């Protein structure tokens, strides 16, 4: 498997970042759902909070890395010549990038506005804003609302991958699994495919 993308397939870097971030997003949701099962002041609740913070900031760091790689290399050609489908896919991808960036930033802003220290792996991160109760509530509510929206967003993204595989029968899902898709619709056997 190639390290970087080519016109037909994603490279190892893109595939690894995609699935690593998928796992981290799942952990972020699991850790915050675990939080509500434990009483305030317990070690278990503190661990769930800490895990959520570590995972969230890992997502923030990785989305920046992922965007850098996206800008440094071309994405594979879309496996469709339908302009509407291409437009929707492009919008969905940028909304997902925005979601992965804004969620951890809002979480960090919430803790800062609450006046809480954010210590990750022994290092104290800077406060993004000064303590402000009203501002903390706005950040926290925004974080929760966008987080709920994230369930829908990720579900639609996963459904789109399945539709491409089973309904459209193209190599969209296979490419992100790192599998060869010679028998499917690719730019090499369909020169009319629209490029990114």
PDB file of C-alpha atoms in Angstrom:
ATOM      1  CA  UNK A   1       0.000   0.000   0.000  1.00  0.00           C
ATOM      2  CA  UNK A   2       1.258   3.447  -0.896  1.00  0.00           C
ATOM      3  CA  UNK A   3       1.963   5.929   1.894  1.00  0.00           C
ATOM      4  CA  UNK A   4       0.241   8.840   0.138  1.00  0.00           C
ATOM      5  CA  UNK A   5      -2.929   9.050  -1.947  1.00  0.00           C
ATOM      6  CA  UNK A   6      -3.062   8.560  -5.677  1.00  0.00           C
ATOM      7  CA  UNK A   7      -5.910   9.214  -8.118  1.00  0.00           C
ATOM      8  CA  UNK A   8      -7.541   5.825  -7.403  1.00  0.00           C
ATOM      9  CA  UNK A   9      -6.903   5.171  -3.742  1.00  0.00           C
ATOM     10  CA  UNK A  10      -6.160   6.562  -0.320  1.00  0.00           C
ATOM     11  CA  UNK A  11      -2.670   6.066   1.058  1.00  0.00           C
ATOM     12  CA  UNK A  12      -1.672   4.565   4.378  1.00  0.00           C
ATOM     13  CA  UNK A  13      -1.502   7.973   6.094  1.00  0.00           C
ATOM     14  CA  UNK A  14      -5.062   8.994   5.128  1.00  0.00           C
ATOM     15  CA  UNK A  15      -6.531   5.584   5.958  1.00  0.00           C
ATOM     16  CA  UNK A  16      -4.748   5.367   9.318  1.00  0.00           C
ATOM     17  CA  UNK A  17      -5.813   8.876  10.343  1.00  0.00           C
ATOM     18  CA  UNK A  18      -9.411   8.220   9.268  1.00  0.00           C
ATOM     19  CA  UNK A  19      -9.820   5.054  11.357  1.00  0.00           C
ATOM     20  CA  UNK A  20      -7.783   6.328  14.314  1.00  0.00           C
ATOM     21  CA  UNK A  21     -10.044   9.369  14.512  1.00  0.00           C
ATOM     22  CA  UNK A  22     -13.127   7.157  14.202  1.00  0.00           C
ATOM     23  CA  UNK A  23     -11.936   5.151  17.228  1.00  0.00           C
ATOM     24  CA  UNK A  24     -11.136   8.326  19.190  1.00  0.00           C
ATOM     25  CA  UNK A  25     -14.541   9.855  18.452  1.00  0.00           C
ATOM     26  CA  UNK A  26     -16.173   6.631  19.673  1.00  0.00           C
ATOM     27  CA  UNK A  27     -14.060   6.801  22.856  1.00  0.00           C
ATOM     28  CA  UNK A  28     -15.026  10.449  23.362  1.00  0.00           C
ATOM     29  CA  UNK A  29     -18.716   9.521  23.264  1.00  0.00           C
ATOM     30  CA  UNK A  30     -18.262   6.434  25.474  1.00  0.00           C
ATOM     31  CA  UNK A  31     -16.270   8.358  28.086  1.00  0.00           C
ATOM     32  CA  UNK A  32     -18.837  11.153  28.373  1.00  0.00           C
ATOM     33  CA  UNK A  33     -21.698   8.649  28.589  1.00  0.00           C
ATOM     34  CA  UNK A  34     -19.739   6.778  31.321  1.00  0.00           C
ATOM     35  CA  UNK A  35     -19.423  10.067  33.220  1.00  0.00           C
ATOM     36  CA  UNK A  36     -23.155  10.107  34.021  1.00  0.00           C
ATOM     37  CA  UNK A  37     -23.079   6.614  35.548  1.00  0.00           C
ATOM     38  CA  UNK A  38     -20.768   7.677  38.388  1.00  0.00           C
ATOM     39  CA  UNK A  39     -21.427   9.924  41.380  1.00  0.00           C
ATOM     40  CA  UNK A  40     -19.735  13.309  41.682  1.00  0.00           C
ATOM     41  CA  UNK A  41     -16.422  13.194  43.490  1.00  0.00           C
ATOM     42  CA  UNK A  42     -15.704   9.539  42.699  1.00  0.00           C
ATOM     43  CA  UNK A  43     -12.459   8.389  41.111  1.00  0.00           C
ATOM     44  CA  UNK A  44     -14.415   6.628  38.360  1.00  0.00           C
ATOM     45  CA  UNK A  45     -16.139   9.864  37.335  1.00  0.00           C
ATOM     46  CA  UNK A  46     -12.842  11.765  37.457  1.00  0.00           C
ATOM     47  CA  UNK A  47     -11.257   9.100  35.221  1.00  0.00           C
ATOM     48  CA  UNK A  48     -14.137   9.303  32.708  1.00  0.00           C
ATOM     49  CA  UNK A  49     -13.722  13.094  32.594  1.00  0.00           C
ATOM     50  CA  UNK A  50      -9.947  12.821  32.182  1.00  0.00           C
ATOM     51  CA  UNK A  51     -10.308  10.244  29.407  1.00  0.00           C
ATOM     52  CA  UNK A  52     -12.807  12.496  27.636  1.00  0.00           C
ATOM     53  CA  UNK A  53     -10.399  15.441  27.830  1.00  0.00           C
ATOM     54  CA  UNK A  54      -7.383  13.449  26.614  1.00  0.00           C
ATOM     55  CA  UNK A  55      -9.319  11.919  23.731  1.00  0.00           C
ATOM     56  CA  UNK A  56     -10.873  15.254  22.759  1.00  0.00           C
ATOM     57  CA  UNK A  57      -7.530  17.029  22.605  1.00  0.00           C
ATOM     58  CA  UNK A  58      -6.044  14.092  20.685  1.00  0.00           C
ATOM     59  CA  UNK A  59      -8.815  14.544  18.124  1.00  0.00           C
ATOM     60  CA  UNK A  60      -8.020  18.262  17.912  1.00  0.00           C
ATOM     61  CA  UNK A  61      -4.319  17.552  17.295  1.00  0.00           C
ATOM     62  CA  UNK A  62      -5.049  14.850  14.724  1.00  0.00           C
ATOM     63  CA  UNK A  63      -7.611  16.881  12.779  1.00  0.00           C
ATOM     64  CA  UNK A  64      -4.959  19.572  12.323  1.00  0.00           C
ATOM     65  CA  UNK A  65      -2.508  16.903  11.095  1.00  0.00           C
ATOM     66  CA  UNK A  66      -5.182  15.435   8.842  1.00  0.00           C
ATOM     67  CA  UNK A  67      -6.034  18.806   7.305  1.00  0.00           C
ATOM     68  CA  UNK A  68      -2.335  19.443   6.697  1.00  0.00           C
ATOM     69  CA  UNK A  69      -2.027  16.136   4.839  1.00  0.00           C
ATOM     70  CA  UNK A  70      -5.214  16.888   2.914  1.00  0.00           C
ATOM     71  CA  UNK A  71      -3.737  20.180   1.708  1.00  0.00           C
ATOM     72  CA  UNK A  72      -0.341  18.610   0.923  1.00  0.00           C
ATOM     73  CA  UNK A  73      -1.681  15.877  -1.341  1.00  0.00           C
ATOM     74  CA  UNK A  74      -4.567  15.342  -3.729  1.00  0.00           C
ATOM     75  CA  UNK A  75      -7.552  13.302  -2.687  1.00  0.00           C
ATOM     76  CA  UNK A  76      -8.539  10.382  -4.908  1.00  0.00           C
ATOM     77  CA  UNK A  77     -11.006  11.122  -7.678  1.00  0.00           C
ATOM     78  CA  UNK A  78     -14.656  10.878  -6.666  1.00  0.00           C
ATOM     79  CA  UNK A  79     -16.235   7.652  -7.871  1.00  0.00           C
ATOM     80  CA  UNK A  80     -19.188   9.446  -9.366  1.00  0.00           C
ATOM     81  CA  UNK A  81     -19.864  11.781 -12.278  1.00  0.00           C
ATOM     82  CA  UNK A  82     -23.007  13.149 -10.610  1.00  0.00           C
ATOM     83  CA  UNK A  83     -22.286  16.805  -9.673  1.00  0.00           C
ATOM     84  CA  UNK A  84     -24.902  16.788  -6.879  1.00  0.00           C
ATOM     85  CA  UNK A  85     -23.425  13.679  -5.278  1.00  0.00           C
ATOM     86  CA  UNK A  86     -19.946  15.191  -5.467  1.00  0.00           C
ATOM     87  CA  UNK A  87     -21.165  18.457  -3.934  1.00  0.00           C
ATOM     88  CA  UNK A  88     -22.919  16.654  -1.073  1.00  0.00           C
ATOM     89  CA  UNK A  89     -19.839  14.508  -0.391  1.00  0.00           C
ATOM     90  CA  UNK A  90     -17.613  17.586  -0.337  1.00  0.00           C
ATOM     91  CA  UNK A  91     -19.940  19.428   2.050  1.00  0.00           C
ATOM     92  CA  UNK A  92     -20.196  16.382   4.327  1.00  0.00           C
ATOM     93  CA  UNK A  93     -16.414  16.027   4.551  1.00  0.00           C
ATOM     94  CA  UNK A  94     -15.890  19.692   5.445  1.00  0.00           C
ATOM     95  CA  UNK A  95     -18.707  19.595   8.015  1.00  0.00           C
ATOM     96  CA  UNK A  96     -17.029  16.553   9.596  1.00  0.00           C
ATOM     97  CA  UNK A  97     -13.694  18.382   9.723  1.00  0.00           C
ATOM     98  CA  UNK A  98     -15.428  21.362  11.327  1.00  0.00           C
ATOM     99  CA  UNK A  99     -17.128  19.070  13.854  1.00  0.00           C
ATOM    100  CA  UNK A 100     -13.834  17.391  14.799  1.00  0.00           C
ATOM    101  CA  UNK A 101     -12.206  20.796  15.288  1.00  0.00           C
ATOM    102  CA  UNK A 102     -14.927  22.752  17.071  1.00  0.00           C
ATOM    103  CA  UNK A 103     -15.960  20.062  19.578  1.00  0.00           C
ATOM    104  CA  UNK A 104     -12.645  19.838  21.460  1.00  0.00           C
ATOM    105  CA  UNK A 105     -12.172  23.609  21.243  1.00  0.00           C
ATOM    106  CA  UNK A 106     -15.595  24.145  22.838  1.00  0.00           C
ATOM    107  CA  UNK A 107     -14.731  21.604  25.545  1.00  0.00           C
ATOM    108  CA  UNK A 108     -11.468  23.420  26.264  1.00  0.00           C
ATOM    109  CA  UNK A 109     -13.275  26.783  26.324  1.00  0.00           C
ATOM    110  CA  UNK A 110     -15.858  25.361  28.747  1.00  0.00           C
ATOM    111  CA  UNK A 111     -13.209  24.220  31.225  1.00  0.00           C
ATOM    112  CA  UNK A 112     -11.383  27.533  30.909  1.00  0.00           C
ATOM    113  CA  UNK A 113     -14.547  29.561  31.510  1.00  0.00           C
ATOM    114  CA  UNK A 114     -15.345  27.344  34.526  1.00  0.00           C
ATOM    115  CA  UNK A 115     -11.925  28.242  35.928  1.00  0.00           C
ATOM    116  CA  UNK A 116     -10.802  24.603  35.888  1.00  0.00           C
ATOM    117  CA  UNK A 117      -7.264  23.541  35.117  1.00  0.00           C
ATOM    118  CA  UNK A 118      -6.763  21.282  32.121  1.00  0.00           C
ATOM    119  CA  UNK A 119      -3.846  18.989  32.871  1.00  0.00           C
ATOM    120  CA  UNK A 120      -3.005  16.368  30.252  1.00  0.00           C
ATOM    121  CA  UNK A 121      -0.202  13.859  30.834  1.00  0.00           C
ATOM    122  CA  UNK A 122       1.227  16.077  33.548  1.00  0.00           C
ATOM    123  CA  UNK A 123       1.256  19.256  31.440  1.00  0.00           C
ATOM    124  CA  UNK A 124      -1.077  22.133  32.238  1.00  0.00           C
ATOM    125  CA  UNK A 125      -2.683  23.603  29.158  1.00  0.00           C
ATOM    126  CA  UNK A 126      -3.294  27.357  28.972  1.00  0.00           C
ATOM    127  CA  UNK A 127      -6.656  28.887  29.789  1.00  0.00           C
ATOM    128  CA  UNK A 128      -8.324  30.048  26.576  1.00  0.00           C
ATOM    129  CA  UNK A 129     -10.585  32.553  28.383  1.00  0.00           C
ATOM    130  CA  UNK A 130     -10.865  33.962  31.884  1.00  0.00           C
ATOM    131  CA  UNK A 131     -13.331  32.391  34.302  1.00  0.00           C
ATOM    132  CA  UNK A 132     -16.892  33.460  33.516  1.00  0.00           C
ATOM    133  CA  UNK A 133     -19.929  31.463  34.667  1.00  0.00           C
ATOM    134  CA  UNK A 134     -22.312  32.734  31.964  1.00  0.00           C
ATOM    135  CA  UNK A 135     -19.772  32.123  29.234  1.00  0.00           C
ATOM    136  CA  UNK A 136     -19.099  28.625  30.604  1.00  0.00           C
ATOM    137  CA  UNK A 137     -22.793  27.763  30.304  1.00  0.00           C
ATOM    138  CA  UNK A 138     -22.905  28.990  26.695  1.00  0.00           C
ATOM    139  CA  UNK A 139     -19.811  26.961  25.758  1.00  0.00           C
ATOM    140  CA  UNK A 140     -21.045  23.861  27.586  1.00  0.00           C
ATOM    141  CA  UNK A 141     -24.507  24.008  26.022  1.00  0.00           C
ATOM    142  CA  UNK A 142     -22.995  24.520  22.558  1.00  0.00           C
ATOM    143  CA  UNK A 143     -20.654  21.574  23.151  1.00  0.00           C
ATOM    144  CA  UNK A 144     -23.582  19.340  24.118  1.00  0.00           C
ATOM    145  CA  UNK A 145     -25.860  20.430  21.252  1.00  0.00           C
ATOM    146  CA  UNK A 146     -23.160  19.976  18.614  1.00  0.00           C
ATOM    147  CA  UNK A 147     -22.229  16.680  20.259  1.00  0.00           C
ATOM    148  CA  UNK A 148     -25.802  15.427  19.800  1.00  0.00           C
ATOM    149  CA  UNK A 149     -25.721  16.626  16.203  1.00  0.00           C
ATOM    150  CA  UNK A 150     -22.532  14.586  15.837  1.00  0.00           C
ATOM    151  CA  UNK A 151     -24.439  11.325  16.324  1.00  0.00           C
ATOM    152  CA  UNK A 152     -26.534  12.184  13.270  1.00  0.00           C
ATOM    153  CA  UNK A 153     -23.554  13.424  11.277  1.00  0.00           C
ATOM    154  CA  UNK A 154     -21.495  10.281  11.877  1.00  0.00           C
ATOM    155  CA  UNK A 155     -24.512   8.075  11.186  1.00  0.00           C
ATOM    156  CA  UNK A 156     -25.132   9.764   7.829  1.00  0.00           C
ATOM    157  CA  UNK A 157     -21.429   9.447   6.958  1.00  0.00           C
ATOM    158  CA  UNK A 158     -21.443   5.710   7.759  1.00  0.00           C
ATOM    159  CA  UNK A 159     -24.710   5.199   5.882  1.00  0.00           C
ATOM    160  CA  UNK A 160     -23.269   6.967   2.823  1.00  0.00           C
ATOM    161  CA  UNK A 161     -20.324   4.559   2.837  1.00  0.00           C
ATOM    162  CA  UNK A 162     -22.680   1.571   2.964  1.00  0.00           C
ATOM    163  CA  UNK A 163     -24.869   2.994   0.203  1.00  0.00           C
ATOM    164  CA  UNK A 164     -21.841   3.450  -2.032  1.00  0.00           C
ATOM    165  CA  UNK A 165     -20.814  -0.140  -1.408  1.00  0.00           C
ATOM    166  CA  UNK A 166     -24.151  -1.937  -1.653  1.00  0.00           C
ATOM    167  CA  UNK A 167     -26.380   0.357  -3.752  1.00  0.00           C
ATOM    168  CA  UNK A 168     -24.001   2.254  -6.049  1.00  0.00           C
ATOM    169  CA  UNK A 169     -21.522  -0.651  -6.009  1.00  0.00           C
ATOM    170  CA  UNK A 170     -18.460   1.533  -6.320  1.00  0.00           C
ATOM    171  CA  UNK A 171     -15.147   1.361  -4.449  1.00  0.00           C
ATOM    172  CA  UNK A 172     -15.698   4.278  -2.052  1.00  0.00           C
ATOM    173  CA  UNK A 173     -15.841   2.137   1.087  1.00  0.00           C
ATOM    174  CA  UNK A 174     -13.225  -0.348  -0.115  1.00  0.00           C
ATOM    175  CA  UNK A 175     -10.746   2.463  -0.737  1.00  0.00           C
ATOM    176  CA  UNK A 176     -10.991   3.596   2.881  1.00  0.00           C
ATOM    177  CA  UNK A 177     -10.480  -0.004   3.998  1.00  0.00           C
ATOM    178  CA  UNK A 178      -7.250  -0.089   2.011  1.00  0.00           C
ATOM    179  CA  UNK A 179      -8.470  -2.826  -0.311  1.00  0.00           C
ATOM    180  CA  UNK A 180      -7.875  -3.047  -4.015  1.00  0.00           C
ATOM    181  CA  UNK A 181     -10.941  -2.172  -6.012  1.00  0.00           C
ATOM    182  CA  UNK A 182      -9.952  -3.032  -9.573  1.00  0.00           C
ATOM    183  CA  UNK A 183     -13.305  -4.596 -10.301  1.00  0.00           C
ATOM    184  CA  UNK A 184     -15.184  -1.470  -9.236  1.00  0.00           C
ATOM    185  CA  UNK A 185     -15.797   1.899 -10.794  1.00  0.00           C
ATOM    186  CA  UNK A 186     -12.427   3.723 -10.748  1.00  0.00           C
ATOM    187  CA  UNK A 187     -10.916   6.552 -12.823  1.00  0.00           C
ATOM    188  CA  UNK A 188      -8.821   4.049 -14.776  1.00  0.00           C
ATOM    189  CA  UNK A 189     -11.844   2.259 -16.199  1.00  0.00           C
ATOM    190  CA  UNK A 190     -14.167   5.269 -16.291  1.00  0.00           C
ATOM    191  CA  UNK A 191     -12.394   8.359 -17.697  1.00  0.00           C
ATOM    192  CA  UNK A 192     -15.530  10.468 -17.272  1.00  0.00           C
ATOM    193  CA  UNK A 193     -15.211  10.546 -13.469  1.00  0.00           C
ATOM    194  CA  UNK A 194     -14.963  14.067 -12.091  1.00  0.00           C
ATOM    195  CA  UNK A 195     -11.753  14.973 -10.282  1.00  0.00           C
ATOM    196  CA  UNK A 196     -11.609  16.672  -6.850  1.00  0.00           C
TER     197      UNK A 196
END
